[in-house]
XYZ file of C-alpha atoms in Angstrom:
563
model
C 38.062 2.779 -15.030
C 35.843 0.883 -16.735
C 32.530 -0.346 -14.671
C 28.985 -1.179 -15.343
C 25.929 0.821 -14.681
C 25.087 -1.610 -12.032
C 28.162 -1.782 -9.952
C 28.609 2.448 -10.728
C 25.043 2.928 -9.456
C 26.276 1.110 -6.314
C 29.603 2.216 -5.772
C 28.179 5.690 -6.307
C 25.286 4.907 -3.861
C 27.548 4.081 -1.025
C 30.067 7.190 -1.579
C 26.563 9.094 -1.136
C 25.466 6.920 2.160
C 28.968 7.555 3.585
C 29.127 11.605 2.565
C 25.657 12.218 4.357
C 24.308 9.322 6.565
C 25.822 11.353 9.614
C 23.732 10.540 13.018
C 21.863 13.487 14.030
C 19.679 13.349 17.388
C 18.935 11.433 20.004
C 20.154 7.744 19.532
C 18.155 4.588 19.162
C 18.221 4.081 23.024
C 17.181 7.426 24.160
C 20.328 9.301 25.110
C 21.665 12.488 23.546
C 24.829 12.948 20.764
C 27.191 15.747 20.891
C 28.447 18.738 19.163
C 27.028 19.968 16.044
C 25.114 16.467 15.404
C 22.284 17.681 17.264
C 22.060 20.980 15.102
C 19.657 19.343 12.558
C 17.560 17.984 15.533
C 15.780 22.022 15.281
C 14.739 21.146 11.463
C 14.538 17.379 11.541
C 12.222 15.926 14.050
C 14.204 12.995 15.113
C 12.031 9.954 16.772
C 11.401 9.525 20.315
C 12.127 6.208 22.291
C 10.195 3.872 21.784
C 7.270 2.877 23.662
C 7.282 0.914 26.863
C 4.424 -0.616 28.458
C 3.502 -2.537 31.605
C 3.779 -5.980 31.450
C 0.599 -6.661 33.370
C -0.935 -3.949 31.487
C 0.106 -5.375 28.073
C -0.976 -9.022 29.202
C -4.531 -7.838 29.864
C -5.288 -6.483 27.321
C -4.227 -9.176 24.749
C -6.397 -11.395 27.706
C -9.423 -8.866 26.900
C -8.772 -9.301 22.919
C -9.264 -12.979 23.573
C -11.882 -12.706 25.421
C -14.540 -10.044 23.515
C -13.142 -12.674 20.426
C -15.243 -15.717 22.701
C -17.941 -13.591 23.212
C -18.516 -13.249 19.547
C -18.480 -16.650 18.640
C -20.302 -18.010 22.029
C -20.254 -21.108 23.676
C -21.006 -22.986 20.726
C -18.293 -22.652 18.627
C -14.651 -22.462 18.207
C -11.640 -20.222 16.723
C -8.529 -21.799 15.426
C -5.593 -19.899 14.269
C -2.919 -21.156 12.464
C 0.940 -19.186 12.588
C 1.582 -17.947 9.320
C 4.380 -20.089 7.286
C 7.797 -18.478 6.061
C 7.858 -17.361 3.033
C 10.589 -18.361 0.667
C 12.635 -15.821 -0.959
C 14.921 -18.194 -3.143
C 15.744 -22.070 -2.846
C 16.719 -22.438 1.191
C 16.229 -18.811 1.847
C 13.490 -17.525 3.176
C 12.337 -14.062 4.005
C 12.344 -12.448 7.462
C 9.673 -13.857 9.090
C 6.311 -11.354 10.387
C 3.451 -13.362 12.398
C 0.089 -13.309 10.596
C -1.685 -10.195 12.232
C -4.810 -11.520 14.016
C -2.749 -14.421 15.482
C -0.236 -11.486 16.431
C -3.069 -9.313 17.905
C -4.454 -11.897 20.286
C -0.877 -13.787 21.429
C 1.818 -11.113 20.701
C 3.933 -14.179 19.743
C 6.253 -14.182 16.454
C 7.270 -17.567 15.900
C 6.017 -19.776 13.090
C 4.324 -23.472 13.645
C 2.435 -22.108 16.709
C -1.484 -22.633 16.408
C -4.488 -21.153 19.063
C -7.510 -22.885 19.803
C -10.550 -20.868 21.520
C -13.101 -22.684 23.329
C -15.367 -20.312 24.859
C -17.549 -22.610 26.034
C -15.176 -24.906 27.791
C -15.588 -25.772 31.496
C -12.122 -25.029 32.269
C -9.971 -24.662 29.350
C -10.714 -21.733 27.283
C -7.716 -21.094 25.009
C -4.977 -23.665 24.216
C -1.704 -22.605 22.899
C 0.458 -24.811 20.542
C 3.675 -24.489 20.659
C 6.953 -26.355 19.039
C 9.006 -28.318 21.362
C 12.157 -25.997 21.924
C 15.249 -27.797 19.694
C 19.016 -27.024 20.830
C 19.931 -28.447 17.419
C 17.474 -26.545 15.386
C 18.396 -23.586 17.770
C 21.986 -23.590 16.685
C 20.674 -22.510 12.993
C 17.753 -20.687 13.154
C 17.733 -19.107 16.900
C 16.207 -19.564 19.998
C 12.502 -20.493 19.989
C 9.905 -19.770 22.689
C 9.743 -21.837 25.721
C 6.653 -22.364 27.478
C 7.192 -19.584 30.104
C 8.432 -17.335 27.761
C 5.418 -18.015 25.402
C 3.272 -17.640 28.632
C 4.706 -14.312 29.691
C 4.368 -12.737 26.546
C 0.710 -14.042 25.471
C -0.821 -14.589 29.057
C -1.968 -17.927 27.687
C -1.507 -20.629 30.569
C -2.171 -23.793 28.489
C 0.333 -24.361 26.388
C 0.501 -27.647 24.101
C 3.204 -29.295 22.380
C 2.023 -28.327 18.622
C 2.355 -31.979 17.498
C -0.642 -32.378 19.207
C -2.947 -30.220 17.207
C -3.906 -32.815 14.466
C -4.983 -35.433 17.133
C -6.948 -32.448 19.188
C -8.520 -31.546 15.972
C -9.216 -35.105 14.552
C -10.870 -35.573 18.353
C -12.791 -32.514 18.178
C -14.451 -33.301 14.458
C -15.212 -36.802 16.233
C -16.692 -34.979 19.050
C -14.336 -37.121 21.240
C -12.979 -34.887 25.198
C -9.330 -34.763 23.993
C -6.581 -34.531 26.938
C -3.108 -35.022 25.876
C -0.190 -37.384 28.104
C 1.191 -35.464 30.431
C 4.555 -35.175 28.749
C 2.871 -33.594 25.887
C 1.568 -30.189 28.205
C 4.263 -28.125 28.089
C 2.334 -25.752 31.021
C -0.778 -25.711 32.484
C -2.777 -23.407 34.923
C -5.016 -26.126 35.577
C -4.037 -27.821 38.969
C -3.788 -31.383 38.558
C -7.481 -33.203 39.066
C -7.807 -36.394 40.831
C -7.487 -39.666 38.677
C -11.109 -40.285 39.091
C -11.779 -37.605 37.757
C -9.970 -36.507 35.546
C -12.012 -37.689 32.421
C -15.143 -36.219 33.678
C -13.548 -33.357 33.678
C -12.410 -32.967 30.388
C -15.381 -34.210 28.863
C -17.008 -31.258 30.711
C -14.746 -29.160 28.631
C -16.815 -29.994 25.524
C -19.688 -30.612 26.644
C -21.625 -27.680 25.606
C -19.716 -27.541 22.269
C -20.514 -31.270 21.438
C -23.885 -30.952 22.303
C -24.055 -27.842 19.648
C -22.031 -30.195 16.985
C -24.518 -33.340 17.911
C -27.693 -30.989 16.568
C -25.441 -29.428 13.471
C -25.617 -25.637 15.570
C -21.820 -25.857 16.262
C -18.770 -23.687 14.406
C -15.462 -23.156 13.604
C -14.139 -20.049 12.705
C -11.438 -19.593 10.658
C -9.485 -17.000 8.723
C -11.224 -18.369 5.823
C -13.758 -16.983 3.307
C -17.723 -18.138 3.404
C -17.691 -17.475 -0.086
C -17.701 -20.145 -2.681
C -16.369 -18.520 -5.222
C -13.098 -17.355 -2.632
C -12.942 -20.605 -1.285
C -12.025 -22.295 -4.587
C -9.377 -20.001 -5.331
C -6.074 -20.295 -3.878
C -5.923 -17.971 -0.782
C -1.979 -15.618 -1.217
C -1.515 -15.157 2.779
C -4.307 -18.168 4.283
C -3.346 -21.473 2.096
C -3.217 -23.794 5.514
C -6.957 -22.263 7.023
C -7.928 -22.589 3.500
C -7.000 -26.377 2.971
C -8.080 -27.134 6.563
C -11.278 -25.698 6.177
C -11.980 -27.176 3.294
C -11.271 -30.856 4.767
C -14.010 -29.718 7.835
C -16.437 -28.931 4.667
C -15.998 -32.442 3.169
C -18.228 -34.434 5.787
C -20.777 -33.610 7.972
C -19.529 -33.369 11.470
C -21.651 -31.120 13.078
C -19.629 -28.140 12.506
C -20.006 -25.179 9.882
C -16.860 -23.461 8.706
C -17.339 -19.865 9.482
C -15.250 -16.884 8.781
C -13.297 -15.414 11.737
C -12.172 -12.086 9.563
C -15.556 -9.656 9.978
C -14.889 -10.129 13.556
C -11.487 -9.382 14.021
C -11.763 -6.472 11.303
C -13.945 -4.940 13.267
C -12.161 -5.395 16.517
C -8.929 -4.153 15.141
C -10.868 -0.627 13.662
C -10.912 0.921 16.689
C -7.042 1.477 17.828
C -6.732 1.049 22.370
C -4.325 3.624 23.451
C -1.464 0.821 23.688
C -2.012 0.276 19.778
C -2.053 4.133 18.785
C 1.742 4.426 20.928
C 2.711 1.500 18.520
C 1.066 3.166 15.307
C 2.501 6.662 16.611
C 6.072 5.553 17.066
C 6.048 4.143 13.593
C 4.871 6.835 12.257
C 7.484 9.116 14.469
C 10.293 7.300 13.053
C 9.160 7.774 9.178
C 8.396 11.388 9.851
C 12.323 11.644 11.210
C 13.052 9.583 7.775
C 10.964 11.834 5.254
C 13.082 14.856 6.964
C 16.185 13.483 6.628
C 15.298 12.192 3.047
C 14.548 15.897 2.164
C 17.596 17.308 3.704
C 19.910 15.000 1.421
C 18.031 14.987 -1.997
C 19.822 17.726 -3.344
C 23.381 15.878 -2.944
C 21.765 12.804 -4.582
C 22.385 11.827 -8.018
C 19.982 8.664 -8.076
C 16.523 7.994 -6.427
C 17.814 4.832 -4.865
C 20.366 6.859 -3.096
C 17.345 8.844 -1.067
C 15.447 5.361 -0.511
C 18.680 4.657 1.424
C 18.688 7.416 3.546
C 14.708 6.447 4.294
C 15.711 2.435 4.475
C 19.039 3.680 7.265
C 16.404 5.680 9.297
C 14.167 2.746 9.992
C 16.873 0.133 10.845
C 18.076 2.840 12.925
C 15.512 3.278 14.647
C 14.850 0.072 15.300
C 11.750 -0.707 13.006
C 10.987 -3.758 12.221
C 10.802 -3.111 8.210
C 8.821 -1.038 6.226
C 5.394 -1.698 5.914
C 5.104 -1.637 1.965
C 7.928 -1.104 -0.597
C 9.218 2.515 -0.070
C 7.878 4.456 -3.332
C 10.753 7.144 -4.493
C 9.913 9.087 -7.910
C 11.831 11.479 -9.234
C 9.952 13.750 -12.280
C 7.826 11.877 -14.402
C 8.348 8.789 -12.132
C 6.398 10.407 -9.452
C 3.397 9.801 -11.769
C 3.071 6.016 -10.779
C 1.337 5.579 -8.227
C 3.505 2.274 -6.948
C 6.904 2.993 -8.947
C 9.364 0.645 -6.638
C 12.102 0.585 -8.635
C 13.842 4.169 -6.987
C 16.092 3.441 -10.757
C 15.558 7.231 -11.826
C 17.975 9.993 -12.127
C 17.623 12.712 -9.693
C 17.109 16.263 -11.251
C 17.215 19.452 -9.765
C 14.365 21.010 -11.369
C 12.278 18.246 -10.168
C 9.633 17.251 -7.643
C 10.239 13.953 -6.091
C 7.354 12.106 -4.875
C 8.158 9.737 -1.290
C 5.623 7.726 -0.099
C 7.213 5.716 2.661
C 6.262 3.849 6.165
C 8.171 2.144 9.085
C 6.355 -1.000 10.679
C 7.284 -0.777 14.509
C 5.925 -3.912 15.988
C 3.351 -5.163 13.037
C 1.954 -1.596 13.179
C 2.722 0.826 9.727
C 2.909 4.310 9.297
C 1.666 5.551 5.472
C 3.113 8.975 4.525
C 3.790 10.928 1.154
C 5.273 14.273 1.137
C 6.333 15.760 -2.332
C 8.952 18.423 -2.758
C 11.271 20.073 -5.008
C 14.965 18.849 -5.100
C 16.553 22.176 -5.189
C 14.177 23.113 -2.542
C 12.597 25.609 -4.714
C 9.098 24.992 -6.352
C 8.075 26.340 -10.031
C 5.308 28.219 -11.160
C 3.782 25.097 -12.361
C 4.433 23.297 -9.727
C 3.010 25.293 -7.333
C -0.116 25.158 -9.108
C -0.543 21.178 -8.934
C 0.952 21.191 -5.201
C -1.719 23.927 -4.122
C -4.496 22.288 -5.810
C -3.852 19.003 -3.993
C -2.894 20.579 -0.773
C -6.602 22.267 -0.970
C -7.835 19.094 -1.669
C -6.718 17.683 1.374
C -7.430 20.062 3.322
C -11.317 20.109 2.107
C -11.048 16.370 2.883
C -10.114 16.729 6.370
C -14.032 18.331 7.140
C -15.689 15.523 7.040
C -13.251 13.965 9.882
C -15.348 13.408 13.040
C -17.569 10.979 14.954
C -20.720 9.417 12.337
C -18.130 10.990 9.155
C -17.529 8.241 6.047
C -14.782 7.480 3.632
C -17.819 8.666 1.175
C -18.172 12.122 2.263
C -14.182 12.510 3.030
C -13.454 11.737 -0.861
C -16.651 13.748 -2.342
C -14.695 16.661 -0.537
C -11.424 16.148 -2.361
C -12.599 15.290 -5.622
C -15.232 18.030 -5.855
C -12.169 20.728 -4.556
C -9.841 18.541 -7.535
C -12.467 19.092 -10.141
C -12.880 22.788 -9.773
C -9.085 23.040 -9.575
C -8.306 21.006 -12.353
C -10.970 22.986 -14.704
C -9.349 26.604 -13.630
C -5.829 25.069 -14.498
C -7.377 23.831 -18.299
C -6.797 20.495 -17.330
C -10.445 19.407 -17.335
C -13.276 20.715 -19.428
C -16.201 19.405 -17.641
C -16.874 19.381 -13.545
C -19.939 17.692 -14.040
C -18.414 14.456 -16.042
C -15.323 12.020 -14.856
C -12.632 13.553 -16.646
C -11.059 13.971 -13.162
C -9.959 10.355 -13.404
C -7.370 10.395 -15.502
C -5.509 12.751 -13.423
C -7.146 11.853 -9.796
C -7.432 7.880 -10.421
C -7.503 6.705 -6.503
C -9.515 6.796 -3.394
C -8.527 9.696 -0.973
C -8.576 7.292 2.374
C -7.805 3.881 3.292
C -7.723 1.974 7.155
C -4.545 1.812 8.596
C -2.843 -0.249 11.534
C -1.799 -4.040 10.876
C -1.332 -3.386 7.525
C -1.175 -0.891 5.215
C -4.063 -1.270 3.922
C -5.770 -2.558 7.022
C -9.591 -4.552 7.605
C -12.162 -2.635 7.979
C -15.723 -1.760 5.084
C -15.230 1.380 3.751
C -18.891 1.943 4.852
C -17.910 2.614 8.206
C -19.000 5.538 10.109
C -16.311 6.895 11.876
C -15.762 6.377 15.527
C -13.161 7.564 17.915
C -9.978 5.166 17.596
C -10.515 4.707 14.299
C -6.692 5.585 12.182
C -6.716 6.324 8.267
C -4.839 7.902 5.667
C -5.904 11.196 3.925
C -4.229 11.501 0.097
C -5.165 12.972 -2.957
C -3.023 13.460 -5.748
C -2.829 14.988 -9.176
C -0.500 12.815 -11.532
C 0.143 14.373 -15.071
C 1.282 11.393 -16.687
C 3.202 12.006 -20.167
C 1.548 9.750 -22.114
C -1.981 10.355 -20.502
C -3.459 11.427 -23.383
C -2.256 9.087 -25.802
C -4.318 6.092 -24.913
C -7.263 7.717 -24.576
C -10.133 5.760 -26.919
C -10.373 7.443 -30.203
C -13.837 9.443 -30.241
C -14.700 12.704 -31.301
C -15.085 13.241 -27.799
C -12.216 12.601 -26.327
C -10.173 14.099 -29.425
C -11.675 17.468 -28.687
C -11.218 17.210 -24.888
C -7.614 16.559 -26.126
C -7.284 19.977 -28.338
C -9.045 21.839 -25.361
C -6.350 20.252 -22.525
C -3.286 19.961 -24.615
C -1.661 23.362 -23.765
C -2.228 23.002 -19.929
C -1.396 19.463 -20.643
C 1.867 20.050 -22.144
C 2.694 22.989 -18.819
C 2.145 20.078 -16.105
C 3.225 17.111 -17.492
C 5.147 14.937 -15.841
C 4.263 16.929 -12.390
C 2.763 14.203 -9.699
C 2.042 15.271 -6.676
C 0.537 13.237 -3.569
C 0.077 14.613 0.478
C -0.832 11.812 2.301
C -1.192 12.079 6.190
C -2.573 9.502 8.827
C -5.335 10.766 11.318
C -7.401 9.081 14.107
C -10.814 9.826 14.708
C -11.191 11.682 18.312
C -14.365 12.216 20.315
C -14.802 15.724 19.063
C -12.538 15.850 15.389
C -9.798 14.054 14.872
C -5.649 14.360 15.712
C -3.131 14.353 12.502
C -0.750 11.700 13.470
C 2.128 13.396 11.101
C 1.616 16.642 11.661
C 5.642 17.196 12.352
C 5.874 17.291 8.478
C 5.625 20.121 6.380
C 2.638 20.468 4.193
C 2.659 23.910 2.775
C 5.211 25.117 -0.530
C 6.518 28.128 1.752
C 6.744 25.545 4.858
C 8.833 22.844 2.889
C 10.898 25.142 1.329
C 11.975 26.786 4.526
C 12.613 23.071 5.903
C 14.572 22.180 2.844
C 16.527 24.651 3.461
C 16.860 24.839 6.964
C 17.514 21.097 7.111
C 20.041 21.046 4.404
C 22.220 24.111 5.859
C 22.530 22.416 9.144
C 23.245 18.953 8.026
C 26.435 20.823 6.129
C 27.483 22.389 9.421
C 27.130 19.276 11.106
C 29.021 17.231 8.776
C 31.412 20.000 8.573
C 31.957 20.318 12.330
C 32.320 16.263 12.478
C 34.857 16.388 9.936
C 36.681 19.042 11.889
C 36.801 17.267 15.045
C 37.936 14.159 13.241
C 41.136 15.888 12.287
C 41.844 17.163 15.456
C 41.766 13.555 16.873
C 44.155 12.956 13.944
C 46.637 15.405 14.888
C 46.737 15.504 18.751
């Protein structure tokens, strides 16, 4: 039959998702599976439920966020934040939509158009929600919206607006003018209702210590928004609506200075509260289950895309609520870029493959890379590069503790990838940078929100604190070629060439996630194999018992055929 490439690669892709996507474990809600399905469960570390928390508990502490936030911009100023917009993936499509994390953090709300307004100085309205009108019409397309109560119970907020009236509260509050919408316009409120005599005093004593700021220029609003001129004239990727509205405060004077919100939540969100680290654990729980099962099926793949989708099945599984960056799957040379997305490459049996994955479980991501041979079997050379980066990391993981940096944690691994790369003729010089064009990242990066999450990287370390630990060796195959044309570099060339010409197209990364503890530090994905001997032995296990289970579902299948 005559097909394309494209529709053979996915015919062929779904002939391998049917021959090996066979549940194993514990399903998404908790409960066991039977038979020979829970045989891989010994070699594959299959995800626990997920979390479940308190509702009080979970209220008060997004209460507390909100309220160390008003303690750090005081009575004289004011936060707004704005509900990120969808994003558009084509013409009336747009993508799934994922709240904008600080806005997430303090409201645990994920629905677009909704805006918060802090007033920490207000006599008796500190936070105001705003919230879009619930619309049965709009409803019947899109889904059902928050209503007030709902929005209540799930943020703790008590004032809720209707979000058409956050131009008017804003144009007020520029004007330094007590703004109260009509009563039909306050979708909830935990205020009881004043007297009528009263009631405009008692508004107006809601701003009265943040108009008196505004009336001597001392007043501020802080915004996701940058205080640098040179950032706030470029157009912002995720904060276009802070960046516009803070630029219309910045025309005129009104008492007010634009100030940037984003040093205080970054360092709020460093250190992890044990609520956030079940959240960041149960992501990372259901990638580790992924990784295994990705490693038990590799050797029946004929295409890297086909072990993305064993990865890609595991999360929606699982219940996750995407991946938290583009799953990275490189086969052979492939595995020598460092973000290769395309999963395009043929799988070979020879070969390592390089997997550098994450599940986001409610806007928290796990960041993982394990690298392993398809046939389960390393070489000679590729034992060398594995065991040279494996040392790395484990050099790297010293430094880990209370008052440790990023600093010392990479001067580990890079002096440990130096020495190794020298002894394997790869380098000719530990004291120069010649390291760099086979070690060409940073070892560690925050993690939480994001991938790569807020947070300087001149941080001491403190317990709470979650980051990634990953070195890598990439032996590109064209390395060498572009290097500038010096004597130099033409005799490092001659003196590297044979080693060069052994490893290349070997890249190997180990990345693991670890939070800081009071005395060290805990290895969030320990479940994984690190060592050659340990992920050949799980390769192996992993692979034999998937066979038996698939063979023992197969077997009961006919039986139900023929009774």
């Amino acid at each position: 039959m005559n097909i394309s490439a494209k529709n053979y690669k996915l015919i062929s892709c779904v002939l391998f998702a049917s021959f090996v996507f066979a549940p194993v474990g514990r399903t998404s809600a908790g409960g066991s599976e039977r038979g020979a399905q829970q045989s891989v469960a010994s070699a594959i570390r299959v995800a626990p439920p997920a979390p479940v928390f308190d509702d009080n508990a979970r209220r008060a502490e997004l209460a507390a966020r909100r309220n160390k936030i008003a303690e750090r911009i005081g009575a004289k100023g004011a936060l707004v934040l704005l509900s990120t917009a969808p994003r558009i993936y084509t013409n009336d499509v747009n993508y799934k939509f994922r709240q904008e994390n600080n806005f997430y953090y303090l409201t645990n709300l994920n629905q677009p158009e909704a805006k918060l307004v802090l007033l920490p100085g207000g006599a008796n309205v500190r936070e105001i929600l705003f919230l879009p009108r619930r619309n049965p019409s709009q409803e019947t397309w899109t889904g059902r919206m928050y209503s007030p109560e709902e929005a209540a119970r799930l943020s703790s907020i008590g004032e809720i607006w209707e979000e058409t009236e956050f131009e008017p509260f804003m144009q007020a509050l520029r004007s330094r003018q007590a703004y109260r919408p009509q009563p039909e316009k306050i979708l909830l409120s935990s205020r009881t209702t004043t007297p009528p005599t009263s009631g405009a005093a008692s508004d107006a004593a809601n701003y009265e210590t943040l108009f008196a700021a505004a009336a001597k220029s001392e007043a501020a609003l802080f915004m996701l928004t940058s205080t640098n001129a040179n950032a706030q004239n470029a157009e912002s990727r995720e904060y276009r609506a802070e960046q516009l509205l803070a630029a219309a405060w910045r025309k005129e004077p009104n008492g007010f200075t634009v100030q940037s919100a984003f040093p205080i939540f970054a360092e709020m969100r460093l250190r992890k509260s044990e609520m956030e680290m079940r959240l960041l654990q149960h992501a990372v729980d259901i990638t580790t289950e992924a990784l295994g099962r990705a490693m038990a099926v590799a050797n029946r793949a004929r295409w890297e895309y086909e072990i993305e989708a064993e990865v890609q099945y595991t999360f929606k599984r699982r219940n996750a609520d995407n991946w938290g960056y583009p799953p990275i799957v490189g086969c052979g040379a492939n595995a020598t870029t460092l973000h290769y997305e395309e999963s395009q490459g043929r799988v070979a049996a020879g070969d390592l493959i390089l997997m550098d994955v994450g599940a986001e479980y409610n806007h928290y991501t796990a960041d993982v890379t394990r690298t392993f041979p398809i046939n389960g079997k390393f070489t000679s050379a590729q034992t060398d590069i594995y065991n040279l980066v494996l040392a790395a990391q484990t050099a790297a993981y010293a430094p880990v503790k209370p008052g440790g940096t990023f600093a010392q944690v990479n001067a580990a691994a890079v002096e440990t990838i130096k020495r190794g790369l020298l002894k394997l003729g790869l380098i000719t010089d530990v004291n120069s940078n010649q390291h760099r064009i086979w070690f060409m990242h940073g070892t560690s990066h925050w993690l939480g929100m994001n991938v790569h999450d807020v947070g300087s990287n001149a941080t001491k370390f403190e317990p709470g604190m979650v980051f990634t630990i990953e070195p890598g060796v990439y032996i590109r195959p064209d390395a060498l070629d572009y290097l500038p044309k010096t004597a130099e570099n033409e005799r490092f060339i001659q003196a590297v060439r044979p080693a060069f010409e052994k490893y290349k197209n070997i890249g190997v990364r180990i990345e693991d996630d670890v939070v800081v503890t009071a005395d060290g530090y805990r290895n969030l994905t320990s479940a994984l194999p690190r060592a050659t001997n340990e992920i050949e032995d799980f390769v192996r296990r992993a692979s034999q018992e998937l066979r038996a289970a698939r063979m023992t579902k197969r077997k009961d299948e006919t039986a139900k055929l023929n009774r």
